[in-house]
Amino acid sequence: MEIISATNNLNELNFIGQGTAGKVYKGVLSDGRQIAVKHIVNEANVETFVREVTSLSHGKDKVLSWIQRLEIAIDCARGLWFLHTYLEGSIIHRDIKPTNILLGWKFEARLSDFGLSKVIDVGQSYVSSEVRGTLGYVDPEYQRNSHVNAAGDVYSFGIVLLQLLSGKRVINLNLKRPMALDKMAKFITKGGNIAEFADPTKMNGEYSNEAFNLIGSFSS
């Protein structure tokens, strides 16, 4: 693995610090980029670590262009495809949402936080499990039958796409009658004009109508 190679197998000579969740090592990727790698040794504090990384990787003052949003969506789709088509069994993330998508310095996206993930063995179509995930991103069908499968991740990814398009919260609690984002999208686009759902303050109409309509149709 590239991370192991970059840190010389987590060599103690590369040790630079330690936190509540584990040790931090310096490393160098094959393209010359310097990185810091946290080796989790205390799983009880994993959630704290995830919140720390999230706060560093999702600045509220960041304005994402249409192309950046599209590339983030493509990166996430590729990640899900890899997980769902894994040869030794389909890996279901079960908690796809913006805070579990980390951005690199060029805004390349990587899926993170696999604490709720499940593996479906080859030949199985689903596994049964208690309903877990984040409010607003959980597949309604999964909530009804407790069947964990790739469709649940695809639904959650669709909600993320809607957020990339609209810049809206998954559930707007500021409304007198809170409405889930997928229902809001269907309501707004009832007349067929998905462009009305575009983030009004940050994209300024600078997007491909064809691509926007295609993504909007898939996610809503």
Short mmCIF file of C-alpha atoms in Angstrom, two decimals:
data_model
loop_
_atom_site.label_atom_id
_atom_site.label_comp_id
_atom_site.label_asym_id
_atom_site.label_seq_id
_atom_site.Cartn_x
_atom_site.Cartn_y
_atom_site.Cartn_z
CA MET A 1 0.00 0.00 0.00
CA GLU A 2 1.15 3.52 -0.81
CA ILE A 3 0.65 4.78 2.75
CA ILE A 4 2.82 2.01 4.17
CA SER A 5 5.50 2.72 1.60
CA ALA A 6 5.32 6.49 2.18
CA THR A 7 6.00 6.07 5.91
CA ASN A 8 8.53 3.27 5.45
CA ASN A 9 6.22 0.79 7.15
CA LEU A 10 5.38 3.26 9.95
CA ASN A 11 9.05 3.48 10.87
CA GLU A 12 9.66 5.04 14.29
CA LEU A 13 12.18 7.40 12.64
CA ASN A 14 9.14 9.00 10.97
CA PHE A 15 7.21 9.35 14.24
CA ILE A 16 6.23 13.01 14.80
CA GLY A 17 3.55 12.96 17.50
CA GLN A 18 0.75 11.17 19.30
CA GLY A 19 -2.86 11.98 20.09
CA THR A 20 -5.77 10.29 21.83
CA ALA A 21 -6.59 8.05 18.85
CA GLY A 22 -3.10 7.03 17.76
CA LYS A 23 0.38 7.95 16.52
CA VAL A 24 1.22 10.37 13.70
CA TYR A 25 3.98 9.67 11.17
CA LYS A 26 5.45 11.82 8.44
CA GLY A 27 5.61 10.39 4.94
CA VAL A 28 6.35 11.17 1.31
CA LEU A 29 4.08 9.97 -1.52
CA SER A 30 5.44 8.69 -4.83
CA ASP A 31 4.75 12.08 -6.47
CA GLY A 32 6.82 13.89 -3.83
CA ARG A 33 3.97 15.27 -1.70
CA GLN A 34 4.67 15.29 2.01
CA ILE A 35 1.90 13.90 4.21
CA ALA A 36 1.08 13.13 7.82
CA VAL A 37 -0.45 9.72 8.56
CA LYS A 38 -2.37 8.92 11.72
CA HIS A 39 -2.21 5.26 12.77
CA ILE A 40 -5.33 4.53 14.82
CA VAL A 41 -4.54 2.43 17.88
CA ASN A 42 -7.40 3.47 20.17
CA GLU A 43 -10.70 2.80 18.40
CA ALA A 44 -12.67 4.40 21.23
CA ASN A 45 -11.44 7.79 20.02
CA VAL A 46 -11.91 7.28 16.28
CA GLU A 47 -14.96 9.58 16.16
CA THR A 48 -12.94 12.40 17.73
CA PHE A 49 -10.25 11.95 15.08
CA VAL A 50 -12.83 12.01 12.27
CA ARG A 51 -14.27 15.27 13.58
CA GLU A 52 -10.79 16.78 13.71
CA VAL A 53 -10.04 15.82 10.10
CA THR A 54 -13.45 17.01 8.97
CA SER A 55 -12.95 20.43 10.55
CA LEU A 56 -9.63 20.77 8.72
CA SER A 57 -10.90 19.53 5.33
CA HIS A 58 -14.31 21.34 5.02
CA GLY A 59 -13.82 25.03 5.58
CA LYS A 60 -17.07 27.03 5.58
CA ASP A 61 -15.45 29.81 3.55
CA LYS A 62 -14.60 27.49 0.65
CA VAL A 63 -16.55 28.17 -2.55
CA LEU A 64 -16.64 25.20 -4.90
CA SER A 65 -17.01 25.80 -8.62
CA TRP A 66 -19.26 23.64 -10.77
CA ILE A 67 -16.25 21.72 -12.13
CA GLN A 68 -14.92 21.10 -8.60
CA ARG A 69 -18.33 19.84 -7.46
CA LEU A 70 -18.54 17.57 -10.49
CA GLU A 71 -15.04 16.15 -9.89
CA ILE A 72 -15.87 15.51 -6.21
CA ALA A 73 -18.98 13.60 -7.30
CA ILE A 74 -16.98 11.56 -9.82
CA ASP A 75 -14.30 10.71 -7.24
CA CYS A 76 -16.95 9.54 -4.79
CA ALA A 77 -18.71 7.49 -7.47
CA ARG A 78 -15.43 5.78 -8.33
CA GLY A 79 -14.82 5.04 -4.66
CA LEU A 80 -18.26 3.48 -4.28
CA TRP A 81 -17.82 1.45 -7.46
CA PHE A 82 -14.55 0.05 -6.09
CA LEU A 83 -16.17 -0.87 -2.78
CA HIS A 84 -19.30 -2.39 -4.31
CA THR A 85 -17.38 -4.49 -6.86
CA TYR A 86 -14.64 -5.72 -4.53
CA LEU A 87 -13.72 -9.27 -5.56
CA GLU A 88 -13.78 -10.76 -2.06
CA GLY A 89 -17.23 -9.35 -1.24
CA SER A 90 -19.14 -6.14 -1.77
CA ILE A 91 -18.28 -3.52 0.85
CA ILE A 92 -21.21 -1.34 1.89
CA HIS A 93 -20.22 1.96 3.52
CA ARG A 94 -23.63 2.71 5.14
CA ASP A 95 -22.82 6.33 6.04
CA ILE A 96 -22.19 8.29 2.84
CA LYS A 97 -22.53 12.01 3.62
CA PRO A 98 -20.48 15.20 3.03
CA THR A 99 -18.62 15.03 6.36
CA ASN A 100 -17.37 11.55 5.41
CA ILE A 101 -15.86 12.88 2.18
CA LEU A 102 -12.37 14.29 2.71
CA LEU A 103 -10.84 16.74 0.25
CA GLY A 104 -7.18 16.92 -0.71
CA TRP A 105 -5.25 20.08 -1.52
CA LYS A 106 -6.49 19.92 -5.14
CA PHE A 107 -10.03 19.10 -3.96
CA GLU A 108 -9.68 15.42 -4.86
CA ALA A 109 -12.27 13.50 -2.83
CA ARG A 110 -11.78 10.38 -0.73
CA LEU A 111 -14.41 8.41 1.20
CA SER A 112 -13.68 8.07 4.93
CA ASP A 113 -15.06 6.68 8.20
CA PHE A 114 -15.88 3.01 7.63
CA GLY A 115 -17.11 2.43 11.18
CA LEU A 116 -20.56 1.32 10.00
CA SER A 117 -19.46 -0.62 6.91
CA LYS A 118 -20.61 -4.17 6.18
CA VAL A 119 -19.23 -6.83 3.84
CA ILE A 120 -21.62 -8.87 1.70
CA ASP A 121 -20.06 -12.21 0.76
CA VAL A 122 -19.89 -13.32 -2.85
CA GLY A 123 -23.21 -14.85 -3.85
CA GLN A 124 -25.26 -12.87 -1.31
CA SER A 125 -27.51 -9.99 -2.35
CA TYR A 126 -27.81 -8.43 1.11
CA VAL A 127 -27.17 -8.90 4.82
CA SER A 128 -29.65 -8.08 7.56
CA SER A 129 -28.62 -5.52 10.16
CA GLU A 130 -30.05 -2.93 12.47
CA VAL A 131 -30.69 0.36 10.70
CA ARG A 132 -27.69 2.67 11.09
CA GLY A 133 -26.62 5.87 9.37
CA THR A 134 -27.31 9.59 9.46
CA LEU A 135 -30.77 11.17 9.41
CA GLY A 136 -31.63 12.37 5.92
CA TYR A 137 -29.16 10.10 4.12
CA VAL A 138 -30.59 6.67 5.00
CA ASP A 139 -32.41 4.80 2.23
CA PRO A 140 -36.14 4.56 3.14
CA GLU A 141 -36.26 0.98 1.83
CA TYR A 142 -33.38 0.02 4.12
CA GLN A 143 -35.32 1.57 7.01
CA ARG A 144 -38.29 -0.64 6.16
CA ASN A 145 -36.61 -4.01 5.63
CA SER A 146 -33.18 -3.71 7.37
CA HIS A 147 -31.50 -5.15 4.25
CA VAL A 148 -27.97 -3.80 3.82
CA ASN A 149 -26.93 -3.64 0.14
CA ALA A 150 -25.32 -1.35 -2.42
CA ALA A 151 -28.62 0.40 -3.13
CA GLY A 152 -28.47 2.08 0.29
CA ASP A 153 -25.11 3.68 -0.53
CA VAL A 154 -26.40 4.76 -3.94
CA TYR A 155 -29.38 6.49 -2.30
CA SER A 156 -27.10 8.31 0.14
CA PHE A 157 -24.82 9.32 -2.74
CA GLY A 158 -27.86 10.73 -4.53
CA ILE A 159 -28.58 12.96 -1.53
CA VAL A 160 -24.95 14.13 -1.56
CA LEU A 161 -25.34 14.98 -5.25
CA LEU A 162 -28.40 17.07 -4.44
CA GLN A 163 -26.35 18.97 -1.88
CA LEU A 164 -23.55 19.54 -4.38
CA LEU A 165 -26.09 20.92 -6.84
CA SER A 166 -28.11 23.05 -4.45
CA GLY A 167 -25.84 23.98 -1.55
CA LYS A 168 -28.78 23.17 0.75
CA ARG A 169 -28.93 21.24 4.00
CA VAL A 170 -30.18 17.67 3.90
CA ILE A 171 -33.07 18.75 6.14
CA ASN A 172 -33.78 22.47 6.60
CA LEU A 173 -34.92 22.74 10.21
CA ASN A 174 -35.32 26.51 9.87
CA LEU A 175 -38.52 26.05 7.88
CA LYS A 176 -41.90 26.02 9.63
CA ARG A 177 -42.46 22.63 8.02
CA PRO A 178 -39.03 20.94 7.68
CA MET A 179 -38.64 19.11 4.38
CA ALA A 180 -36.07 16.46 3.42
CA LEU A 181 -33.82 17.48 0.54
CA ASP A 182 -35.00 14.77 -1.85
CA LYS A 183 -38.63 15.81 -1.36
CA MET A 184 -37.66 19.46 -1.76
CA ALA A 185 -35.93 18.65 -5.06
CA LYS A 186 -39.01 16.85 -6.37
CA PHE A 187 -41.22 19.77 -5.30
CA ILE A 188 -38.99 22.44 -6.89
CA THR A 189 -38.47 20.49 -10.12
CA LYS A 190 -42.09 19.43 -10.49
CA GLY A 191 -42.36 21.56 -13.60
CA GLY A 192 -39.21 20.04 -15.07
CA ASN A 193 -36.83 22.98 -14.43
CA ILE A 194 -33.98 21.45 -12.42
CA ALA A 195 -31.98 24.68 -12.89
CA GLU A 196 -34.11 26.31 -10.19
CA PHE A 197 -32.43 23.95 -7.75
CA ALA A 198 -28.91 25.24 -8.51
CA ASP A 199 -26.92 26.82 -5.67
CA PRO A 200 -28.01 30.46 -6.23
CA THR A 201 -25.18 32.19 -4.36
CA LYS A 202 -22.07 30.26 -5.35
CA MET A 203 -22.38 28.93 -8.91
CA ASN A 204 -23.76 32.08 -10.59
CA GLY A 205 -25.12 30.08 -13.51
CA GLU A 206 -21.63 28.83 -14.42
CA TYR A 207 -22.48 25.19 -15.05
CA SER A 208 -23.40 22.85 -17.87
CA ASN A 209 -27.17 22.64 -18.18
CA GLU A 210 -26.94 19.19 -19.77
CA ALA A 211 -24.72 17.78 -17.01
CA PHE A 212 -26.73 19.52 -14.29
CA ASN A 213 -29.99 18.08 -15.61
CA LEU A 214 -28.46 14.60 -15.92
CA ILE A 215 -27.16 14.61 -12.33
CA GLY A 216 -30.35 16.16 -11.02
CA SER A 217 -32.47 13.50 -12.72
CA PHE A 218 -30.34 10.71 -11.22
CA SER A 219 -30.29 12.07 -7.68
CA SER A 220 -33.89 13.15 -7.38
#
